[in-house]
Coordinates of C-alpha atoms and ligand atoms in Angstrom, one line a residue:
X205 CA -61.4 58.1 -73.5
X206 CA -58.7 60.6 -73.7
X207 CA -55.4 60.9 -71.8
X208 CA -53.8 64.0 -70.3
X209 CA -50.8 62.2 -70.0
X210 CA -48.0 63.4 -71.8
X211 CA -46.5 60.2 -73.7
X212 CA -44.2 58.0 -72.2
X213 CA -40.1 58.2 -73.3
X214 CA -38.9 56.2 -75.8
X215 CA -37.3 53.1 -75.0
X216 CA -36.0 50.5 -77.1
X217 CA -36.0 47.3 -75.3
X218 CA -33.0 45.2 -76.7
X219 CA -32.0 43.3 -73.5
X220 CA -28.9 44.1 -72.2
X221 CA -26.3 45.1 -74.2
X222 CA -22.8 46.8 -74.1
X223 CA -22.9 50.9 -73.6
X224 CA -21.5 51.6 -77.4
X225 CA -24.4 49.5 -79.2
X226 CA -27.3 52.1 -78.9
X227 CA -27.8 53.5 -82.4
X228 CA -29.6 56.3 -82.9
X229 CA -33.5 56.5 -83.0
X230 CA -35.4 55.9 -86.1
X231 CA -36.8 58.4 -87.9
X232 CA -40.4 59.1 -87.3
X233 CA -42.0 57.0 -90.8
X234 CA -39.1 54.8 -91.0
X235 CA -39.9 50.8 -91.4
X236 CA -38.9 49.5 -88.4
X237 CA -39.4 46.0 -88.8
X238 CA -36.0 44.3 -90.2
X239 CA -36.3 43.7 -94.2
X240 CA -35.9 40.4 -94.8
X241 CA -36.7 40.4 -98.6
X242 CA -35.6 42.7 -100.9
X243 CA -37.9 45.6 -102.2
X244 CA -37.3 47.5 -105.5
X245 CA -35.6 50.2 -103.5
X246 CA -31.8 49.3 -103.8
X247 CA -30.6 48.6 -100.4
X248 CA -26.5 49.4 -99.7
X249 CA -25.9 46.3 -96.7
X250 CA -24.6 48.0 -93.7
X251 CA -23.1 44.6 -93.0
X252 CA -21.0 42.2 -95.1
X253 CA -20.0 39.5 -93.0
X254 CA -16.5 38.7 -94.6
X255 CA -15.0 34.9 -94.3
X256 CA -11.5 34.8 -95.0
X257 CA -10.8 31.8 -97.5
X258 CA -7.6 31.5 -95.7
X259 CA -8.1 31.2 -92.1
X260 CA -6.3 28.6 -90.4
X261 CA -8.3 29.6 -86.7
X262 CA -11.9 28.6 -86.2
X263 CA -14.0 31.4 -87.8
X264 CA -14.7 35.0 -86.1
X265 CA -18.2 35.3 -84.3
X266 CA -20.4 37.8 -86.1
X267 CA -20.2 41.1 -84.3
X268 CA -21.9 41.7 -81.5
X269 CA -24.0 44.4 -83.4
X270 CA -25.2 42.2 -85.7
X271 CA -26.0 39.5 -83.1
X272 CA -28.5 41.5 -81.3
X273 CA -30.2 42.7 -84.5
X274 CA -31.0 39.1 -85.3
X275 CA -31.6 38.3 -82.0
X276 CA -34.3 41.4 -82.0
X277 CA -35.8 40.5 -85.3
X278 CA -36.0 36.5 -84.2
X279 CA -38.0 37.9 -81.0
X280 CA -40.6 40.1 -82.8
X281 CA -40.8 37.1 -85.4
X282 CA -41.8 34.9 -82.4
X283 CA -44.1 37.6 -81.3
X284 CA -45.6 37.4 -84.4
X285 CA -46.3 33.5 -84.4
X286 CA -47.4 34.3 -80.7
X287 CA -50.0 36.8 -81.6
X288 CA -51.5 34.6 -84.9
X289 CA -51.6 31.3 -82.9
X290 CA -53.3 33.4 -79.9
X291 CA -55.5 34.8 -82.7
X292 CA -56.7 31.7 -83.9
X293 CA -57.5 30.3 -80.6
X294 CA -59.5 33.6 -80.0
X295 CA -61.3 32.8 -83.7
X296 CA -62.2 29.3 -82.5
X297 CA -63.5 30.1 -79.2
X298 CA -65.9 32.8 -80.8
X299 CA -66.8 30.0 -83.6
X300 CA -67.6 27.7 -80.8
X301 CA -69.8 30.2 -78.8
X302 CA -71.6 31.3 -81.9
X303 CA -72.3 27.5 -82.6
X304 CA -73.2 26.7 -78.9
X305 CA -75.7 29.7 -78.8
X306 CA -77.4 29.1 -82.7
X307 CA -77.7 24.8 -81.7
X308 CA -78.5 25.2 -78.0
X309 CA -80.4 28.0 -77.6
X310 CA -82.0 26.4 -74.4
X311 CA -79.7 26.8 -71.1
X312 CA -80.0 24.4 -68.2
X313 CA -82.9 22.0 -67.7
X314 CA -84.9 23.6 -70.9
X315 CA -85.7 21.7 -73.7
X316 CA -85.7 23.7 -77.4
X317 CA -88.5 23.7 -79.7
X318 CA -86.5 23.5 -82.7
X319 CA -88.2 25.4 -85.3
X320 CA -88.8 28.8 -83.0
X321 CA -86.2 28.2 -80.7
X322 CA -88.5 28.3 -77.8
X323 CA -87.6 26.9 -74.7
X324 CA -89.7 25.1 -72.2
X325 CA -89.4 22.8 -69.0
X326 CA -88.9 19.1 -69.5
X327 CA -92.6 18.6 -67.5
X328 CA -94.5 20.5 -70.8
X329 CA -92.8 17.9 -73.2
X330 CA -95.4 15.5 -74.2
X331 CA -97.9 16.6 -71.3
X332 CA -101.7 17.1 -74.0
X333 CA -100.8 20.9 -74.0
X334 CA -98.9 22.3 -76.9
X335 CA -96.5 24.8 -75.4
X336 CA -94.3 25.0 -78.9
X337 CA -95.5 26.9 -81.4
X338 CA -95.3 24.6 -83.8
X339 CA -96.5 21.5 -81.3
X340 CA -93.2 20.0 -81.2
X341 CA -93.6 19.4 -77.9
X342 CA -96.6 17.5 -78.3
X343 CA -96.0 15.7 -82.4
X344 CA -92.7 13.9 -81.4
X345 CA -93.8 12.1 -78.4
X346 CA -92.8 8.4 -77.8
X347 CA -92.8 5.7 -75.5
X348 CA -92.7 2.1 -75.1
X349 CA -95.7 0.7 -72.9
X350 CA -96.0 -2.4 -71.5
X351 CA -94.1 -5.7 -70.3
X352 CA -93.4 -6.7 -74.2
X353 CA -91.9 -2.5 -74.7
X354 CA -94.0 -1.7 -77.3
X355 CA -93.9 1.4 -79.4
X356 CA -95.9 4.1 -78.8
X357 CA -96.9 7.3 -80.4
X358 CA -99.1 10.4 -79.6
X359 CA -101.5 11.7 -81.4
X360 CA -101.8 15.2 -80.7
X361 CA -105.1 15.7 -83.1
X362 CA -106.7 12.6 -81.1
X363 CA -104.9 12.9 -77.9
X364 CA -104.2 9.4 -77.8
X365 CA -101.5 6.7 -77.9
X366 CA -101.1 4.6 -80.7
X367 CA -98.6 1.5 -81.2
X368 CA -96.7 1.2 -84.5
X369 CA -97.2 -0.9 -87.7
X370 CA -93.9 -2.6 -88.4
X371 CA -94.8 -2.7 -91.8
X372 CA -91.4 -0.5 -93.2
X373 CA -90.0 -0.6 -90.1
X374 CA -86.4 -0.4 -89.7
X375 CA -83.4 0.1 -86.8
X376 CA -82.6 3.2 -88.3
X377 CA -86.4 4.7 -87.1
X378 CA -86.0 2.4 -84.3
X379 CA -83.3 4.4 -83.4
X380 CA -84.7 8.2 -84.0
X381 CA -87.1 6.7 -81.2
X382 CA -84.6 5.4 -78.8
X383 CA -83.0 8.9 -79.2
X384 CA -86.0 10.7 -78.7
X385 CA -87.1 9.1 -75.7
X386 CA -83.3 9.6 -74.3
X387 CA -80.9 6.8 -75.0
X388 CA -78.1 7.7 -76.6
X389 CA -77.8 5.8 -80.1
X390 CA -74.3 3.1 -78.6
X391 CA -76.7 1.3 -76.1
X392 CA -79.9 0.6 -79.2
X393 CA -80.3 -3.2 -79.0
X394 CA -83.3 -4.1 -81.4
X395 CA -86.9 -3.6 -82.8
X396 CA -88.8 -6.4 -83.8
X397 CA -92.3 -7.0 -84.6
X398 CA -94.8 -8.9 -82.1
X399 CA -98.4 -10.0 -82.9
X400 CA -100.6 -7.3 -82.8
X401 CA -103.4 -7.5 -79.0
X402 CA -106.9 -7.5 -80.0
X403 CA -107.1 -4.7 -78.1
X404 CA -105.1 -2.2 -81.2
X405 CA -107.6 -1.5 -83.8
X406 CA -105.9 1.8 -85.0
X407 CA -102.1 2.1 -85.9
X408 CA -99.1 4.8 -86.5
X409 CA -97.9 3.6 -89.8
X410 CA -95.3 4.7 -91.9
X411 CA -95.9 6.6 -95.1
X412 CA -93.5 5.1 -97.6
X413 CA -94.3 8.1 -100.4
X414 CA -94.0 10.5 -97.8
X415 CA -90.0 10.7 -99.3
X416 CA -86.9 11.0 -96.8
X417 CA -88.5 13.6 -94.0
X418 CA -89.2 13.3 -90.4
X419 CA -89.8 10.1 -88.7
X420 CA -93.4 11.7 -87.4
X421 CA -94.2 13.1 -90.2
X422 CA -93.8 10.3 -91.9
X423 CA -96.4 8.1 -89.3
X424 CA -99.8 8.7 -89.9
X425 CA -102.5 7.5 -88.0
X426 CA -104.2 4.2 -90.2
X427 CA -106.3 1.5 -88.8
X428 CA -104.8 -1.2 -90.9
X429 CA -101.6 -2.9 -90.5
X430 CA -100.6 -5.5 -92.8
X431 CA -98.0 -7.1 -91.3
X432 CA -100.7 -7.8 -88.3
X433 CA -97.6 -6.4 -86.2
X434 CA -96.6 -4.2 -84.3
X435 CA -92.9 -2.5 -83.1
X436 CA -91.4 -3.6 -79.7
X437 CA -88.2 -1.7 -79.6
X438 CA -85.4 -2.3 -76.9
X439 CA -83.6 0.8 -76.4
X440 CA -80.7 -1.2 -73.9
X441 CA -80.3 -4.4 -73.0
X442 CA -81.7 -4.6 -69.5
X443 CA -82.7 -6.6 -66.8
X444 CA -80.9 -9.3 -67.4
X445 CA -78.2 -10.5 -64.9
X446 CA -75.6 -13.4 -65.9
X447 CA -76.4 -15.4 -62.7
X448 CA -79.6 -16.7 -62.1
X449 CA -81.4 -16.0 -58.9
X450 CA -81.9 -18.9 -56.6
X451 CA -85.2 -18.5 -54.7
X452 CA -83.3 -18.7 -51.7
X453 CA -83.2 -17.1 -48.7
X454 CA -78.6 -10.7 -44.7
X455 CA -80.3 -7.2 -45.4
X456 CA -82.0 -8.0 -42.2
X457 CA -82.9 -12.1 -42.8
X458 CA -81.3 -12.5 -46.4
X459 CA -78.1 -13.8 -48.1
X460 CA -75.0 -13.0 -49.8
X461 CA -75.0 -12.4 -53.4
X462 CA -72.7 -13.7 -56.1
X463 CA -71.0 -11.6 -58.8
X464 CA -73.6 -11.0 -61.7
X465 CA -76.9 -11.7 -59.8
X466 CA -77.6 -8.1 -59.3
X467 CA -75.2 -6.3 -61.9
X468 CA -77.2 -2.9 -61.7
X469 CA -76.8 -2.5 -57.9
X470 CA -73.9 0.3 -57.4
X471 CA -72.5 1.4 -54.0
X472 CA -72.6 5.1 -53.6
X473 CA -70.0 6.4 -51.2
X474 CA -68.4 9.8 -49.8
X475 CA -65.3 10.0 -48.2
X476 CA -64.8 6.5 -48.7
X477 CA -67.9 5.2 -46.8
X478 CA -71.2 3.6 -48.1
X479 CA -74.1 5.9 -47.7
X480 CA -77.0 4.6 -49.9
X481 CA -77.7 2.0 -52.7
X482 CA -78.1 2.8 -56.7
X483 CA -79.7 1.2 -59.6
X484 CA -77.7 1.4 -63.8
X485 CA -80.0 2.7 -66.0
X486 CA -77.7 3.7 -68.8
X487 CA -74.3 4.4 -69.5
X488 CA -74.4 7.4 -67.5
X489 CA -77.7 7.2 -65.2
X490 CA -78.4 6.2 -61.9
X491 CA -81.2 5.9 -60.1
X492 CA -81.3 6.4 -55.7
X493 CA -83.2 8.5 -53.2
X494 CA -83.6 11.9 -53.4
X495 CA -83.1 11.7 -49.3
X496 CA -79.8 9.9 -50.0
X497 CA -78.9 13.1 -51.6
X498 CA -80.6 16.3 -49.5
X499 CA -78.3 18.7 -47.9
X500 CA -74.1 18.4 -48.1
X501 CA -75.3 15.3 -50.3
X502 CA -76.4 17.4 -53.2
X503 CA -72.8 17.9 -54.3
X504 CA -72.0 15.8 -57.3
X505 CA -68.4 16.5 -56.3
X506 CA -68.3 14.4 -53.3
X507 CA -69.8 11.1 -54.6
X508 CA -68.1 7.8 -55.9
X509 CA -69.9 5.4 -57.8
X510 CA -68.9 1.8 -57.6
X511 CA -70.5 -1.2 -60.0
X512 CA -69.5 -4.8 -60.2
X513 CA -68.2 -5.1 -56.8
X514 CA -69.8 -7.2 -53.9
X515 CA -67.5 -6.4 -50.9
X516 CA -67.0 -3.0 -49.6
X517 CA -63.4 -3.9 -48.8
X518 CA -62.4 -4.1 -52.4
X519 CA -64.2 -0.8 -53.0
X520 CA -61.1 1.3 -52.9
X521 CA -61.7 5.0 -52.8
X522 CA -60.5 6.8 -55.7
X523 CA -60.9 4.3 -58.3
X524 CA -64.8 4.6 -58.6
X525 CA -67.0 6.7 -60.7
X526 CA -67.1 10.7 -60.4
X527 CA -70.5 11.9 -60.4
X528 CA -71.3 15.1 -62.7
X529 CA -75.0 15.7 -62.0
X530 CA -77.3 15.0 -59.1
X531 CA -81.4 15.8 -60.0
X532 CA -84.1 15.2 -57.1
X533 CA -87.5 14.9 -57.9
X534 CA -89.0 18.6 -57.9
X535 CA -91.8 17.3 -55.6
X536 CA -89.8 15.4 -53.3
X537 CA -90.8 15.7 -49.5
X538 CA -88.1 15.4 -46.7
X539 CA -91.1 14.6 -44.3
X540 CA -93.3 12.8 -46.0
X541 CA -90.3 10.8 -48.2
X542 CA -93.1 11.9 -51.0
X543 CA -91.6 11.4 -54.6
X544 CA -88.6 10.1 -52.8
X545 CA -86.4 9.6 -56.4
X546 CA -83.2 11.1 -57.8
X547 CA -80.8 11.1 -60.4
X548 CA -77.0 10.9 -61.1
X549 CA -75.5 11.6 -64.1
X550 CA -71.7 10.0 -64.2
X551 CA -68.7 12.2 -65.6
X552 CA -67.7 8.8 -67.4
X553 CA -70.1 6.6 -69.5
X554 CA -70.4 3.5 -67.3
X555 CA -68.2 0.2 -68.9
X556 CA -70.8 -2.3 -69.3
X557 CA -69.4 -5.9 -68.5
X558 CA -71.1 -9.2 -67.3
X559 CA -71.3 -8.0 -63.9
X560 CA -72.0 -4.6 -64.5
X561 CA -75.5 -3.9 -66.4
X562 CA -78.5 -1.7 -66.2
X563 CA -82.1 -2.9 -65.1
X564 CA -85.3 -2.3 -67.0
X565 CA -87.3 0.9 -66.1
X566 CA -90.8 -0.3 -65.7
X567 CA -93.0 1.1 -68.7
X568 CA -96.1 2.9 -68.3
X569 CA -99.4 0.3 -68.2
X570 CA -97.1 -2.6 -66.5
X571 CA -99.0 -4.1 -63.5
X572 CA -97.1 -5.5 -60.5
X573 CA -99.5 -8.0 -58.8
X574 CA -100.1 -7.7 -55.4
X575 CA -97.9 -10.7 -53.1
X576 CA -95.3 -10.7 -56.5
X577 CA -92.0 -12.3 -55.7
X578 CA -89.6 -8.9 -55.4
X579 CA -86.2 -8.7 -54.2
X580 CA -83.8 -6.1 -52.4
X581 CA -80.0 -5.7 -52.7
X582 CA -77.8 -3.9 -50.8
X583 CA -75.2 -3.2 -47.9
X584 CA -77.4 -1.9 -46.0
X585 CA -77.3 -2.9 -41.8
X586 CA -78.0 -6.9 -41.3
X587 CA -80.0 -5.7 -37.7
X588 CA -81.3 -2.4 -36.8
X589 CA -78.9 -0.1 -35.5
X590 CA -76.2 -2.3 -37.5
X591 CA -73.7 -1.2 -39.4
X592 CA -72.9 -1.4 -43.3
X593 CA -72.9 -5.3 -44.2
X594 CA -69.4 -5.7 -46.1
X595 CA -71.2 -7.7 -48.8
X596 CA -73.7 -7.1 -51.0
X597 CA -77.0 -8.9 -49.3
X598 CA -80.2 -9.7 -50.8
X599 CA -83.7 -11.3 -50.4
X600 CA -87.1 -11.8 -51.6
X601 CA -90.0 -9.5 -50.3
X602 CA -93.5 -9.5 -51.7
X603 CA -95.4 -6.7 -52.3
X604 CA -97.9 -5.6 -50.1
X605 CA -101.5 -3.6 -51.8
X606 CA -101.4 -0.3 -50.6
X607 CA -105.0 -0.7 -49.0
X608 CA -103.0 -3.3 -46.5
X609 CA -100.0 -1.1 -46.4
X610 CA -101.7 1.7 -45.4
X611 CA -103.9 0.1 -42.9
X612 CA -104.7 1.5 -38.9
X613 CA -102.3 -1.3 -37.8
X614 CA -99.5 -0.4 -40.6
X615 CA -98.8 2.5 -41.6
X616 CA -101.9 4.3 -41.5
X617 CA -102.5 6.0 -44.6
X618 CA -98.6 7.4 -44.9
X619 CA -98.1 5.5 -48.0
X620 CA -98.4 7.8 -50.6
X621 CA -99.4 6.6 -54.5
X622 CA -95.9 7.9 -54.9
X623 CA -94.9 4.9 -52.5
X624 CA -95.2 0.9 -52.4
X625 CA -95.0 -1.6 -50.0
X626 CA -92.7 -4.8 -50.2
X627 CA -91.7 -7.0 -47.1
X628 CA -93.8 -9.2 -44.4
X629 CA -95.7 -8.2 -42.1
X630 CA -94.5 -11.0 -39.6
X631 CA -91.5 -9.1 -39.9
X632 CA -87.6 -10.8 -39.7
X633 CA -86.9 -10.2 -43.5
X634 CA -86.6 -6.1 -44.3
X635 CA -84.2 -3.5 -46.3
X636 CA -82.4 -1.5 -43.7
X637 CA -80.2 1.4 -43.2
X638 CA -77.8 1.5 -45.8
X639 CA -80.2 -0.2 -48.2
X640 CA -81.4 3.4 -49.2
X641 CA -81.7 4.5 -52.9
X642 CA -81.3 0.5 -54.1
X643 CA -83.3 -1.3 -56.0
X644 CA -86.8 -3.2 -55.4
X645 CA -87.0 -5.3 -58.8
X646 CA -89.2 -8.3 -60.3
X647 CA -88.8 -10.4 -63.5
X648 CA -91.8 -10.2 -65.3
X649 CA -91.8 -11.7 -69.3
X650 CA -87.8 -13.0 -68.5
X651 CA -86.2 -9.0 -68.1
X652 CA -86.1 -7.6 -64.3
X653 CA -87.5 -4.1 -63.5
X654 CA -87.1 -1.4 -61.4
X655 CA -89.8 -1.4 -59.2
X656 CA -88.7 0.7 -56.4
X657 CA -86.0 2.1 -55.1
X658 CA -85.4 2.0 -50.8
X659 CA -87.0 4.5 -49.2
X660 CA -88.2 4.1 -45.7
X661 CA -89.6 2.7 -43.2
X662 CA -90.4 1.8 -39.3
X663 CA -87.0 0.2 -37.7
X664 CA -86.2 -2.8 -39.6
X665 CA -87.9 -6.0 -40.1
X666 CA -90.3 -5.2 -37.2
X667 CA -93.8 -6.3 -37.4
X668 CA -96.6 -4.5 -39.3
X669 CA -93.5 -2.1 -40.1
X670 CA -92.7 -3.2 -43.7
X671 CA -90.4 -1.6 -46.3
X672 CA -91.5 1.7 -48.1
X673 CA -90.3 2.0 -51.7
X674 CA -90.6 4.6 -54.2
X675 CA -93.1 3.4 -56.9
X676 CA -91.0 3.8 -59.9
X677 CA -94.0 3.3 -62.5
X678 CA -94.5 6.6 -61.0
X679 CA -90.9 8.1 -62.2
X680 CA -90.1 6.6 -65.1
X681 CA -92.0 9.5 -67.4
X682 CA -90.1 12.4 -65.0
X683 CA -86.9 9.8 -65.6
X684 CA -87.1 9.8 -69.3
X685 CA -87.8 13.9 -69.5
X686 CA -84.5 14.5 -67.7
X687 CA -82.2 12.1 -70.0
X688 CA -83.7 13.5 -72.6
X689 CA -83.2 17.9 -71.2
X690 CA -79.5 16.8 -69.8
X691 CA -78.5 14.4 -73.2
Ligands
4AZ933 C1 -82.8 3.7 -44.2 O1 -82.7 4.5 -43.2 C2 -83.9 2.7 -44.1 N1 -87.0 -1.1 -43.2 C3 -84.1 1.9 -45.3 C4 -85.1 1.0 -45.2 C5 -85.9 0.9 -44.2 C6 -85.7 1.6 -43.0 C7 -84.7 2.6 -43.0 C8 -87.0 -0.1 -44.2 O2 -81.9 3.7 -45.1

């Protein structure tokens, strides 16, 4: 762009100084910066400070002349250290960028295919159909199945699941795994090796000559093991509280709780008040109801998170945790409480103490029996149309088969696969407002689960009007594919 605008007067800024200091203007091509060292040119000082040797009076101030000129040339050396600091942070900023866009190519929700730098949705990772071009998405695909967690991986070639050979096995693989499925590596508890079930007759084993590359590449489908075992790998420690539950029994009908008994049970609040339950995963997941967090309540900015505390008196505002991310279930239904699951993802890693632990996600292929012993936690009302119990309440419901659930006299056919039932259908004993978004577990092989989380329901503990739960078994894939896309 040009400029028809003649150029601006000259105007040395040196501050304020008396009338007589001006000196004249430079010549045009004449250094102005002051000369610090000298140069091979022979330089005549226009200055000599003199000091007399025989002053008896304290000595005479440099001139005034002389002042400003070092107070000029200490200014512009300032600007100087300004301008490279400023440059450097510039440098690193650009570094950081360049970095952020090369390693994480993939923005928001996508996951990258590493090797093209493709990006797809979380619901095409591990789904049968290769999306990456070089079937990433489909070749790194594990998960741990069963009551016993054991290690599974896909087969994209056979399109089947296969358990792992512990033969080789190590915590370092155990780890990749853990990672893959998305844990972070702090919470990796252990891998160990458990008989192998009649029903495995063909095996991921590790090739030992395959040298130091890729965990999958490594695994190659065999159908002998030798150890005869095969990997169970805990990626947490879960579902294990440090107070036993008596199998006693407010809720509507149940009974206070005691510090440790239900460690993964958080308190969600806005604006000081309780609104829904939440179940520890990790660290820095959460699992409630995606109704618990519909409208206004999608803001992660207005949620604390408290853990470890029974009464709602001690939960002080301000001290819990801040919420950074909130994730519904894309299929969630505000009318039909379909898919009726969501995640929160704290600012702040969660501090894991004795009363403040995460509960075992259920793995795919574990069976809940039909009349298993559950139990519910929460603050939720103690009567219908009650308001929030001040201390954490909890009781034992069993489930109820869906066929009965969603019988003419119950609910008639509104419970969804997406759904389970858990209560009695005498009624008295029920989850009930307030008790939203908590958890439904069971202890199955001495670890508790997640087996639901509070969804909905007729009134409260009225007959043929049981609880409604989210079905978690149902989740827990969608649950991994989201800690893994928001790492
Ligand atoms: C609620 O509104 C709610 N009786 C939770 C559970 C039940 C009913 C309502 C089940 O949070």
């Amino acid at each position: 762009m040009t400029s028809t605008v003649s150029p601006p007067p000259y105007y040395e800024n040196r501050g304020f100084q008396t009338e007589n200091f001006y000196s004249a203007r430079p010549q045009v091509g004449a250094n102005p910066y002051p000369q610090y060292f000298s140069t091979n040119v022979p330089s005549v000082p226009t200055y000599i400070p003199r000091v007399s040797t025989h002053q008896s009076s304290s000595p005479v101030a440099p001139s005034s002349s002389s002042s400003s000129r070092m107070c000029s040339s200490s200014r512009k050396k300032i600007i100087i250290i300004v301008s490279a600091i400023l440059l450097v942070i510039v440098c690193a900023i650009a570094a950081f960028l360049i970095w952020y866009f090369v390693e994480n190519r993939c923005l928001g929700s996508l996951i990258e295919c590493r090797s093209s730098g493709v990006c797809i949705s979380p619901s095409q990772w591990c789904d049968g159909v290769t999306d990456c071009p070089n079937e990433e998405d489909e070749n790194r695909c594990v998960r741990l199945y069963g009551p016993n967690f054991i290690l599974e991986v896909y087969s994209p070639v056979s399109q089947t699941w296969y358990p792992v050979c512990q033969d080789d096995w190590t915590d370092d693989f155990g780890k990749i795994a853990c990672k893959d499925m998305g844990y972070s590596v702090d919470t990796y508890y252990f891998s160990q090796g458990v008989a192998t079930e009649v029903t495995f007759k063909s095996f991921m084993k590790l090739n030992t000559s395959a040298g130091n590359t890729d965990l999958y590449k490594r695994l190659q489908n065999s159908d002998y093991c030798e150890s005869g075992s095969v990997v169970s790998l805990r990626c947490i420690e879960c579902g294990v509280p440090t107070i036993s539950t008596t199998i006693m029994s407010r809720i509507v009908g149940g009974s206070m709780a005691m510090l440790g008994q239900w460690p993964w049970q958080v308190s969600l609040h806005v604006q000081g008040t309780h609104i829904c339950g939440g179940s520890i995963i990790t660290r820095d997941w959460l699992v409630t109801a995606a109704h618990c967090v519909e409208g206004q309540f999608s803001d992660p900015s207005v949620w604390s998170v408290y853990a470890g505390i029974l009464s709602q008196n001690q939960m002080l505002s301000g001290l819990g945790y801040r919420v950074q991310q909130i994730i519904s279930h894309p299929d969630y239904d505000t009318d039909s409480k379909d898919n009726d699951v969501a995640l929160m993802k704290l600012e702040t890693p969660m501090h894991f103490t004795d009363t403040v632990r995460p509960v075992c996600l259920p793995n795919p292929g574990m069976m809940f029996e039909p009349n298993q012993q559950c139990w519910i936690s929460g603050w939720g009302a103690e009567y219908q149309g009650g308001k929030t119990a001040s201390d954490l309440n909890y009781v034992m419901v069993p489930l109820i088969e869906s066929s009965t659930c969603n019988s003419v006299s119950v609910y008639d056919g509104m419970v969804l696969p997406t759904m389970v039932c858990a209560g009695y259908l005498e009624g008295g004993i029920d989850s009930c407002q307030g008790d939203s978004g908590g958890p439904l577990v069971t202890n199955k092989n001495s670890v508790w689960w997640l087996v639901g989380d509070t969804s909905w329901g007729t009134g409260c503990a009225t007959a043929n009007r049981p609880g409604v739960y989210g079905n978690m078994t149902v989740f827990t894939d969608w649950i991994y594919k989201n800690m893994q896309a928001y790492r």
